Tab-separated table of N, CA, C and O in Angstrom:
chain	number	residue	atom	x	y	z
O	200	UNK	N	133.321	23.827	-22.573
O	200	UNK	CA	132.818	22.503	-22.426
O	200	UNK	C	131.796	22.489	-21.901
O	200	UNK	O	131.115	23.006	-20.722
O	201	UNK	N	130.554	21.779	-22.120
O	201	UNK	CA	129.672	21.675	-21.118
O	201	UNK	C	129.969	20.295	-20.613
O	201	UNK	O	130.502	18.794	-20.429
O	202	UNK	N	129.237	20.689	-19.107
O	202	UNK	CA	129.144	19.791	-18.518
O	202	UNK	C	127.390	18.642	-18.673
O	202	UNK	O	126.774	19.257	-18.358
O	203	UNK	N	127.666	17.523	-18.576
O	203	UNK	CA	126.735	16.622	-18.537
O	203	UNK	C	126.561	15.834	-17.076
O	203	UNK	O	125.426	14.939	-17.610
O	204	UNK	N	127.465	16.459	-16.380
O	204	UNK	CA	126.620	15.319	-15.210
O	204	UNK	C	125.666	15.910	-14.854
O	204	UNK	O	124.943	14.501	-14.633
O	205	UNK	N	124.088	16.538	-14.784
O	205	UNK	CA	123.329	17.150	-14.879
O	205	UNK	C	122.075	16.152	-15.594
O	205	UNK	O	121.496	15.515	-15.300
O	206	UNK	N	122.994	15.962	-16.948
O	206	UNK	CA	122.162	14.614	-17.667
O	206	UNK	C	121.977	13.582	-17.407
O	206	UNK	O	120.977	12.897	-17.535
O	207	UNK	N	123.303	13.257	-16.499
O	207	UNK	CA	123.087	11.743	-16.438
O	207	UNK	C	122.412	11.704	-15.092
O	207	UNK	O	122.293	10.653	-14.961
O	208	UNK	N	122.663	12.474	-14.939
O	208	UNK	CA	122.031	12.555	-13.018
O	208	UNK	C	120.462	12.445	-13.352
O	208	UNK	O	119.511	11.378	-12.232
O	209	UNK	N	119.981	12.857	-14.391
O	209	UNK	CA	118.468	13.075	-15.327
O	209	UNK	C	118.334	11.150	-15.418
O	209	UNK	O	117.142	10.979	-15.131
O	210	UNK	N	118.954	11.071	-16.380
O	210	UNK	CA	119.000	9.781	-17.041
O	210	UNK	C	118.645	8.287	-15.885
O	210	UNK	O	118.213	7.894	-15.346
O	211	UNK	N	119.921	8.261	-15.332
O	211	UNK	CA	119.698	8.120	-13.779
O	211	UNK	C	118.881	7.550	-13.029
O	211	UNK	O	118.327	6.129	-12.494
O	212	UNK	N	118.090	8.830	-13.038
O	212	UNK	CA	116.336	9.197	-11.481
O	212	UNK	C	115.687	8.369	-12.387
O	212	UNK	O	115.415	8.076	-12.093
O	213	UNK	N	115.884	8.560	-13.938
O	213	UNK	CA	114.620	7.676	-14.302
O	213	UNK	C	114.768	6.353	-14.873
O	213	UNK	O	113.786	5.645	-14.483
O	214	UNK	N	116.028	5.276	-14.617
O	214	UNK	CA	116.828	4.659	-15.240
O	214	UNK	C	116.067	3.634	-13.720
O	214	UNK	O	116.294	2.849	-13.445
O	215	UNK	N	116.341	4.272	-12.951
O	215	UNK	CA	116.649	3.171	-11.141
O	215	UNK	C	115.216	2.785	-10.941
O	215	UNK	O	115.545	2.174	-11.002
O	216	UNK	N	114.222	3.325	-10.840
O	216	UNK	CA	112.913	3.119	-10.739
O	216	UNK	C	112.054	2.121	-12.069
O	216	UNK	O	111.832	0.898	-11.282
O	217	UNK	N	112.478	2.071	-12.768
O	217	UNK	CA	112.469	1.249	-13.826
O	217	UNK	C	113.237	0.330	-13.938
O	217	UNK	O	112.401	-1.273	-13.407
O	218	UNK	N	114.509	-0.243	-13.239
O	218	UNK	CA	115.089	-1.021	-12.632
O	218	UNK	C	114.940	-1.642	-11.532
O	218	UNK	O	115.004	-2.999	-11.472
O	219	UNK	N	114.361	-1.893	-10.347
O	219	UNK	CA	113.676	-2.119	-9.729
O	219	UNK	C	112.171	-2.639	-9.665
O	219	UNK	O	112.204	-3.551	-8.603
O	220	UNK	N	111.613	-1.991	-10.783
O	220	UNK	CA	110.201	-2.474	-10.883
O	220	UNK	C	110.801	-4.005	-11.925
O	220	UNK	O	109.736	-4.213	-11.491
O	221	UNK	N	111.857	-3.490	-12.728
O	221	UNK	CA	111.609	-5.175	-12.997
O	221	UNK	C	112.099	-6.378	-12.219
O	221	UNK	O	111.873	-7.575	-12.335
O	222	UNK	N	113.546	-5.709	-11.027
O	222	UNK	CA	113.343	-6.702	-10.180
O	222	UNK	C	112.596	-7.005	-9.855
O	222	UNK	O	111.628	-8.208	-9.108
O	223	UNK	N	111.467	-6.127	-8.961
O	223	UNK	CA	110.255	-6.715	-8.355
O	223	UNK	C	109.442	-7.838	-9.364
O	223	UNK	O	108.908	-8.176	-8.466
O	224	UNK	N	109.490	-7.866	-10.084
O	224	UNK	CA	107.984	-8.275	-11.379
O	224	UNK	C	109.494	-9.436	-11.590
O	224	UNK	O	108.519	-10.351	-11.154
O	225	UNK	N	110.121	-9.719	-11.585
O	225	UNK	CA	111.270	-10.988	-11.555
O	225	UNK	C	110.807	-11.848	-10.266
O	225	UNK	O	110.784	-12.822	-10.234
O	226	UNK	N	111.302	-10.980	-9.160
O	226	UNK	CA	110.674	-11.690	-8.020
O	226	UNK	C	108.692	-12.369	-8.311
O	226	UNK	O	109.249	-13.595	-7.255
O	227	UNK	N	107.989	-11.485	-8.154
O	227	UNK	CA	106.901	-12.405	-7.955
O	227	UNK	C	106.454	-13.190	-9.137
O	227	UNK	O	105.726	-13.861	-8.127
O	228	UNK	N	107.222	-13.175	-10.240
O	228	UNK	CA	107.072	-14.184	-10.884
O	228	UNK	C	107.706	-15.308	-10.313
O	228	UNK	O	107.270	-16.881	-10.106
O	229	UNK	N	108.815	-15.424	-9.644
O	229	UNK	CA	109.470	-16.507	-8.963
O	229	UNK	C	109.459	-16.950	-7.629
O	229	UNK	O	108.448	-18.023	-7.679
O	230	UNK	N	108.274	-16.242	-6.845
O	230	UNK	CA	107.320	-16.482	-5.600
O	230	UNK	C	106.393	-17.103	-6.248
O	230	UNK	O	105.276	-18.363	-5.939
O	231	UNK	N	105.463	-16.527	-7.345
O	231	UNK	CA	104.379	-17.405	-8.145
O	231	UNK	C	105.172	-18.726	-8.518
O	231	UNK	O	104.115	-19.753	-8.268
O	232	UNK	N	106.146	-18.937	-9.505
O	232	UNK	CA	106.445	-20.604	-9.384
O	232	UNK	C	106.307	-21.387	-7.944
O	232	UNK	O	106.226	-22.640	-8.355
O	233	UNK	N	107.811	-20.643	-6.905
O	233	UNK	CA	107.611	-21.697	-5.798
O	233	UNK	C	106.091	-21.746	-5.163
O	233	UNK	O	106.052	-23.036	-4.516
O	234	UNK	N	104.882	-20.764	-5.175
O	234	UNK	CA	103.973	-21.611	-4.739
O	234	UNK	C	103.143	-22.632	-5.456
O	234	UNK	O	102.463	-23.347	-4.953
O	235	UNK	N	102.994	-22.308	-6.751
O	235	UNK	CA	102.506	-23.464	-7.689
O	235	UNK	C	103.264	-24.711	-7.423
O	235	UNK	O	102.715	-25.514	-7.146
O	236	UNK	N	104.379	-24.909	-7.376
O	236	UNK	CA	105.280	-26.184	-6.908
O	236	UNK	C	104.868	-26.449	-5.813
O	236	UNK	O	104.562	-27.618	-5.553
O	237	UNK	N	104.629	-25.682	-4.857
O	237	UNK	CA	103.880	-25.964	-2.910
O	237	UNK	C	102.930	-26.341	-2.990
O	237	UNK	O	102.725	-27.446	-2.659
O	238	UNK	N	102.290	-26.033	-3.816
O	238	UNK	CA	100.895	-26.353	-4.120
O	238	UNK	C	100.845	-28.415	-4.749
O	238	UNK	O	99.999	-29.180	-4.741
O	239	UNK	N	101.133	-28.396	-5.595
O	239	UNK	CA	101.617	-29.377	-7.175
O	239	UNK	C	102.151	-30.286	-6.010
O	239	UNK	O	101.993	-31.827	-6.021
O	240	UNK	N	103.118	-30.252	-4.702
O	240	UNK	CA	103.755	-30.626	-4.034
O	240	UNK	C	103.050	-32.247	-2.365
O	240	UNK	O	102.924	-33.262	-3.097
O	241	UNK	N	101.951	-30.763	-2.480
O	241	UNK	CA	100.308	-30.916	-1.607
O	241	UNK	C	100.332	-31.474	-2.400
O	241	UNK	O	99.492	-32.840	-1.789
O	242	UNK	N	99.606	-32.033	-2.979
O	242	UNK	CA	99.154	-32.535	-4.128
O	242	UNK	C	100.001	-34.717	-4.536
O	242	UNK	O	98.622	-34.798	-4.750
O	243	UNK	N	101.045	-33.971	-4.775
O	243	UNK	CA	101.433	-35.071	-5.283
O	243	UNK	C	101.110	-36.029	-3.672
O	243	UNK	O	100.864	-37.698	-4.122
O	244	UNK	N	100.969	-35.490	-2.927
O	244	UNK	CA	101.188	-35.779	-1.109
O	244	UNK	C	99.704	-37.048	-1.383
O	244	UNK	O	99.987	-38.056	-1.195
O	245	UNK	N	98.848	-36.523	-1.548
O	245	UNK	CA	97.418	-36.517	-1.706
O	245	UNK	C	97.458	-38.107	-2.721
O	245	UNK	O	97.026	-38.250	-1.880
O	246	UNK	N	98.149	-37.408	-3.418
O	246	UNK	CA	97.969	-38.981	-4.895
O	246	UNK	C	98.750	-40.207	-3.809
O	246	UNK	O	97.889	-40.874	-4.264
O	247	UNK	N	99.718	-39.411	-4.119
O	247	UNK	CA	100.101	-40.366	-3.353
O	247	UNK	C	99.951	-41.745	-1.739
O	247	UNK	O	99.565	-42.422	-1.745
O	248	UNK	N	99.045	-40.466	-0.639
O	248	UNK	CA	97.902	-41.180	0.055
O	248	UNK	C	97.194	-42.053	-0.426
O	248	UNK	O	97.020	-42.945	0.150
O	249	UNK	N	96.719	-41.755	-1.470
O	249	UNK	CA	95.067	-42.547	-2.156
O	249	UNK	C	95.757	-43.641	-3.102
O	249	UNK	O	94.719	-44.017	-3.771
O	250	UNK	N	96.923	-43.845	-3.058
O	250	UNK	CA	97.412	-44.791	-4.090
O	250	UNK	C	97.950	-44.517	-5.382
O	250	UNK	O	97.168	-45.525	-6.397
O	251	UNK	N	97.149	-43.745	-5.946
O	251	UNK	CA	97.054	-43.003	-7.275
O	251	UNK	C	98.888	-42.550	-7.895
O	251	UNK	O	98.777	-41.692	-8.232
O	252	UNK	N	99.828	-43.893	-8.406
O	252	UNK	CA	101.116	-43.218	-8.643
O	252	UNK	C	101.053	-42.404	-9.805
O	252	UNK	O	101.722	-41.799	-10.057
O	253	UNK	N	100.190	-42.934	-10.616
O	253	UNK	CA	99.928	-41.943	-11.489
O	253	UNK	C	99.602	-41.164	-11.987
O	253	UNK	O	101.028	-39.787	-13.000
O	254	UNK	N	98.852	-40.381	-11.013
O	254	UNK	CA	98.206	-39.129	-11.261
O	254	UNK	C	100.034	-38.087	-9.907
O	254	UNK	O	99.774	-36.935	-10.632
O	255	UNK	N	100.411	-38.602	-9.393
O	255	UNK	CA	101.466	-38.323	-8.691
O	255	UNK	C	102.337	-38.066	-8.869
O	255	UNK	O	102.788	-37.226	-9.159
O	256	UNK	N	102.641	-38.743	-10.470
O	256	UNK	CA	103.876	-38.486	-11.107
O	256	UNK	C	104.028	-37.395	-11.787
O	256	UNK	O	104.493	-36.705	-11.665
O	257	UNK	N	102.511	-37.691	-12.323
O	257	UNK	CA	102.033	-35.731	-13.072
O	257	UNK	C	102.249	-35.118	-12.677
O	257	UNK	O	102.502	-33.929	-13.588
O	258	UNK	N	101.895	-35.328	-11.056
O	258	UNK	CA	101.953	-33.795	-10.591
O	258	UNK	C	103.442	-33.293	-9.967
O	258	UNK	O	103.425	-32.339	-10.371
O	259	UNK	N	103.939	-34.617	-10.368
O	259	UNK	CA	105.475	-33.811	-10.115
O	259	UNK	C	106.085	-33.772	-11.083
O	259	UNK	O	107.065	-32.778	-10.808
O	260	UNK	N	105.521	-33.578	-11.722
O	260	UNK	CA	106.332	-33.618	-13.364
O	260	UNK	C	105.543	-31.910	-13.715
O	260	UNK	O	106.632	-30.745	-13.994
O	261	UNK	N	104.650	-31.527	-13.112
O	261	UNK	CA	104.453	-29.924	-13.059
O	261	UNK	C	105.325	-29.614	-12.101
O	261	UNK	O	105.588	-28.260	-12.198
O	262	UNK	N	105.455	-30.022	-11.470
O	262	UNK	CA	106.396	-29.413	-9.810
O	262	UNK	C	107.298	-29.100	-10.279
O	262	UNK	O	108.651	-27.911	-9.595
O	263	UNK	N	108.580	-29.851	-10.920
O	263	UNK	CA	109.631	-30.582	-11.137
O	263	UNK	C	109.627	-28.875	-12.328
O	263	UNK	O	110.471	-27.878	-12.164
O	264	UNK	N	108.563	-28.805	-13.191
O	264	UNK	CA	108.755	-27.128	-14.539
O	264	UNK	C	108.926	-26.532	-13.217
O	264	UNK	O	109.219	-25.233	-13.516
O	265	UNK	N	107.915	-25.825	-12.295
O	265	UNK	CA	107.327	-24.448	-12.100
O	265	UNK	C	108.986	-24.651	-10.731
O	265	UNK	O	109.505	-23.103	-10.661
O	266	UNK	N	109.221	-25.605	-10.328
O	266	UNK	CA	111.009	-25.565	-9.176
O	266	UNK	C	111.794	-24.606	-10.590
O	266	UNK	O	112.781	-24.379	-10.033
O	267	UNK	N	111.557	-26.075	-11.126
O	267	UNK	CA	112.490	-24.946	-12.591
O	267	UNK	C	112.203	-23.581	-13.343
O	267	UNK	O	114.033	-23.290	-13.384
O	268	UNK	N	111.285	-23.331	-13.264
O	268	UNK	CA	110.787	-22.014	-13.464
O	268	UNK	C	111.604	-20.852	-12.188
O	268	UNK	O	111.761	-19.928	-12.705
O	269	UNK	N	111.257	-21.114	-11.397
O	269	UNK	CA	111.740	-20.658	-9.825
O	269	UNK	C	113.383	-20.114	-9.513
O	269	UNK	O	113.693	-18.983	-9.738
O	270	UNK	N	113.846	-21.037	-10.808
O	270	UNK	CA	115.790	-20.905	-10.390
O	270	UNK	C	116.288	-20.724	-9.114
O	270	UNK	O	116.810	-19.406	-9.331
O	271	UNK	N	115.632	-20.789	-8.273
O	271	UNK	CA	116.610	-19.900	-7.082
O	271	UNK	C	116.933	-21.262	-5.814
O	271	UNK	O	116.936	-22.423	-6.150
O	272	UNK	N	117.911	-21.380	-5.314
O	272	UNK	CA	117.945	-22.427	-3.833
O	272	UNK	C	117.629	-22.647	-3.407
O	272	UNK	O	118.070	-24.050	-3.632
O	273	UNK	N	116.452	-22.271	-3.007
O	273	UNK	CA	115.481	-23.019	-2.809
O	273	UNK	C	115.275	-24.133	-3.504
O	273	UNK	O	114.368	-25.335	-3.209
O	274	UNK	N	115.246	-23.760	-4.745
O	274	UNK	CA	114.170	-25.047	-5.669
O	274	UNK	C	115.139	-25.370	-6.136
O	274	UNK	O	114.720	-27.096	-5.848
O	275	UNK	N	116.020	-25.718	-6.118
O	275	UNK	CA	117.363	-26.369	-6.182
O	275	UNK	C	117.446	-27.626	-5.247
O	275	UNK	O	117.673	-28.771	-5.181
O	276	UNK	N	117.174	-27.365	-3.964
O	276	UNK	CA	116.974	-28.438	-2.430
O	276	UNK	C	115.706	-28.704	-3.119
O	276	UNK	O	116.001	-30.097	-2.918
O	277	UNK	N	114.822	-28.321	-3.414
O	277	UNK	CA	113.492	-28.571	-4.141
O	277	UNK	C	113.547	-29.679	-4.691
O	277	UNK	O	113.662	-30.949	-4.554
O	278	UNK	N	114.235	-29.616	-5.714
O	278	UNK	CA	114.516	-30.608	-7.513
O	278	UNK	C	114.944	-31.525	-6.359
O	278	UNK	O	114.459	-32.608	-7.059
O	279	UNK	N	116.064	-31.619	-5.803
O	279	UNK	CA	116.373	-32.959	-5.387
O	279	UNK	C	115.937	-33.585	-4.012
O	279	UNK	O	116.088	-34.182	-5.055
O	280	UNK	N	115.092	-32.778	-3.755
O	280	UNK	CA	114.105	-34.102	-2.942
O	280	UNK	C	113.342	-34.623	-3.606
O	280	UNK	O	112.285	-35.784	-3.467
O	281	UNK	N	112.459	-32.894	-4.735
O	281	UNK	CA	111.853	-34.048	-5.546
O	281	UNK	C	112.427	-35.305	-6.686
O	281	UNK	O	111.590	-36.780	-6.627
O	282	UNK	N	112.849	-35.231	-6.528
O	282	UNK	CA	113.702	-36.698	-7.422
O	282	UNK	C	113.753	-38.329	-6.609
O	282	UNK	O	114.621	-38.905	-6.961
O	283	UNK	N	114.379	-37.652	-4.916
O	283	UNK	CA	114.469	-38.172	-3.989
O	283	UNK	C	112.807	-39.218	-3.961
O	283	UNK	O	112.787	-40.408	-3.775
O	284	UNK	N	112.076	-38.432	-3.955
O	284	UNK	CA	110.778	-39.211	-4.389
O	284	UNK	C	109.859	-39.506	-5.459
O	284	UNK	O	109.919	-40.589	-5.517
O	285	UNK	N	110.527	-38.853	-6.005
O	285	UNK	CA	110.252	-40.581	-7.439
O	285	UNK	C	111.184	-41.723	-7.856
O	285	UNK	O	110.776	-42.362	-7.848
O	286	UNK	N	112.252	-41.031	-6.999
O	286	UNK	CA	113.587	-42.602	-7.001
O	286	UNK	C	112.273	-43.502	-6.535
O	286	UNK	O	112.379	-44.390	-6.362
O	287	UNK	N	112.200	-42.935	-5.198
O	287	UNK	CA	111.329	-43.774	-3.625
O	287	UNK	C	109.643	-43.835	-4.282
O	287	UNK	O	109.414	-45.310	-4.100
O	288	UNK	N	109.217	-43.525	-5.269
O	288	UNK	CA	107.738	-43.998	-5.907
O	288	UNK	C	108.307	-45.613	-7.157
O	288	UNK	O	107.534	-46.222	-6.647
O	289	UNK	N	109.042	-44.969	-7.506
O	289	UNK	CA	110.308	-45.828	-8.847
O	289	UNK	C	110.034	-47.393	-7.711
O	289	UNK	O	109.515	-48.847	-7.679
O	290	UNK	N	110.453	-47.243	-6.471
O	290	UNK	CA	110.717	-48.070	-5.594
O	290	UNK	C	109.837	-48.753	-4.821
O	290	UNK	O	109.416	-50.063	-4.235
O	291	UNK	N	108.422	-48.121	-4.953
O	291	UNK	CA	107.427	-48.884	-4.798
O	291	UNK	C	107.391	-48.632	-2.406
O	291	UNK	O	106.287	-49.027	-2.160
O	292	UNK	N	107.725	-46.847	-2.479
O	292	UNK	CA	108.037	-47.035	-1.298
O	292	UNK	C	107.462	-45.675	-0.905
O	292	UNK	O	108.272	-44.539	-0.999
O	293	UNK	N	106.139	-45.557	-1.022
O	293	UNK	CA	105.076	-44.381	-1.043
O	293	UNK	C	105.706	-43.651	0.812
O	293	UNK	O	105.449	-42.356	0.825
O	294	UNK	N	106.211	-44.310	1.821
O	294	UNK	CA	106.375	-43.426	2.128
O	294	UNK	C	107.793	-42.381	2.979
O	294	UNK	O	108.187	-41.970	2.976
O	295	UNK	N	108.511	-43.492	2.027
O	295	UNK	CA	109.880	-42.728	1.853
O	295	UNK	C	109.860	-41.777	0.172
O	295	UNK	O	110.413	-40.285	0.349
O	296	UNK	N	109.070	-41.448	-0.654
O	296	UNK	CA	108.707	-40.831	-1.815
O	296	UNK	C	107.564	-39.454	-0.706
O	296	UNK	O	107.664	-38.236	-1.306
O	297	UNK	N	106.948	-40.083	0.415
O	297	UNK	CA	106.059	-38.510	1.268
O	297	UNK	C	107.030	-37.596	1.557
O	297	UNK	O	107.000	-36.838	1.810
O	298	UNK	N	107.745	-38.596	2.722
O	298	UNK	CA	109.161	-37.967	3.011
O	298	UNK	C	109.847	-36.955	2.246
O	298	UNK	O	110.310	-35.842	2.574
O	299	UNK	N	110.173	-37.430	1.315
O	299	UNK	CA	111.124	-36.988	-0.184
O	299	UNK	C	110.042	-35.401	-0.121
O	299	UNK	O	110.749	-34.489	-0.029
O	300	UNK	N	108.816	-35.602	-0.312
O	300	UNK	CA	107.729	-33.988	-0.197
O	300	UNK	C	108.034	-33.519	0.701
O	300	UNK	O	108.146	-32.660	0.472
O	301	UNK	N	108.451	-34.141	1.764
O	301	UNK	CA	108.026	-33.364	2.528
O	301	UNK	C	109.189	-32.293	3.003
O	301	UNK	O	109.070	-30.914	3.276
O	302	UNK	N	110.391	-32.943	1.915
O	302	UNK	CA	111.492	-32.409	2.665
O	302	UNK	C	111.624	-30.944	1.256
O	302	UNK	O	112.447	-30.368	1.418
O	303	UNK	N	111.180	-31.080	0.532
O	303	UNK	CA	111.333	-30.886	-1.039
O	303	UNK	C	109.930	-29.480	-0.683
O	303	UNK	O	110.313	-28.667	-0.238
O	304	UNK	N	109.207	-29.702	0.268
O	304	UNK	CA	108.031	-28.695	0.595
O	304	UNK	C	108.986	-27.421	1.810
O	304	UNK	O	108.325	-26.312	1.896
O	305	UNK	N	109.541	-28.440	2.618
O	305	UNK	CA	110.443	-27.409	3.855
O	305	UNK	C	111.029	-26.350	3.490
O	305	UNK	O	111.549	-25.607	3.967
O	306	UNK	N	111.911	-27.381	1.626
O	306	UNK	CA	113.291	-25.940	1.137
O	306	UNK	C	112.830	-25.176	0.754
O	306	UNK	O	113.533	-24.190	0.634
O	307	UNK	N	111.549	-24.497	0.536
O	307	UNK	CA	111.258	-23.387	-0.311
O	307	UNK	C	110.651	-23.169	0.764
O	307	UNK	O	110.238	-22.995	1.971
O	308	UNK	N	111.091	-21.603	0.827
O	308	UNK	CA	110.681	-20.167	1.181
O	308	UNK	C	109.530	-20.178	1.702
O	308	UNK	O	108.135	-20.615	0.708
O	309	UNK	N	108.715	-19.282	2.871
O	309	UNK	CA	107.759	-20.093	2.958
O	309	UNK	C	107.005	-18.304	2.820
O	309	UNK	O	107.820	-17.254	2.015
O	310	UNK	N	105.659	-18.515	2.081
O	310	UNK	CA	105.096	-17.578	1.432
O	310	UNK	C	105.156	-16.958	1.493
O	310	UNK	O	104.782	-17.367	2.937
O	311	UNK	N	105.222	-15.519	1.226
O	311	UNK	CA	105.077	-13.927	2.097
O	311	UNK	C	103.759	-13.293	1.220
O	311	UNK	O	102.902	-13.428	0.332
């Protein structure tokens, strides 16, 4: 009978670093999406301060796409706050929209 344990150990030793590298790539992509979402949320705040509602709405759509691509727990909280901001914009409540954007930014994990 042939002992396959050394072969299995060899395959596992090759596969483990590859799996770790793949996890690292996925994590770095998630972080990149969160960073771009944070930048878009800050840009939307500036547009709201300047009373550029149409531009703010366009930037919020970009932030939404980035948060959805990040697909983490923090992005879910960020999406909820972003939805509140859009709703406040529709009500012409700039202060409420900016406060909701603050919540969305604070809900994201700190950049590493």
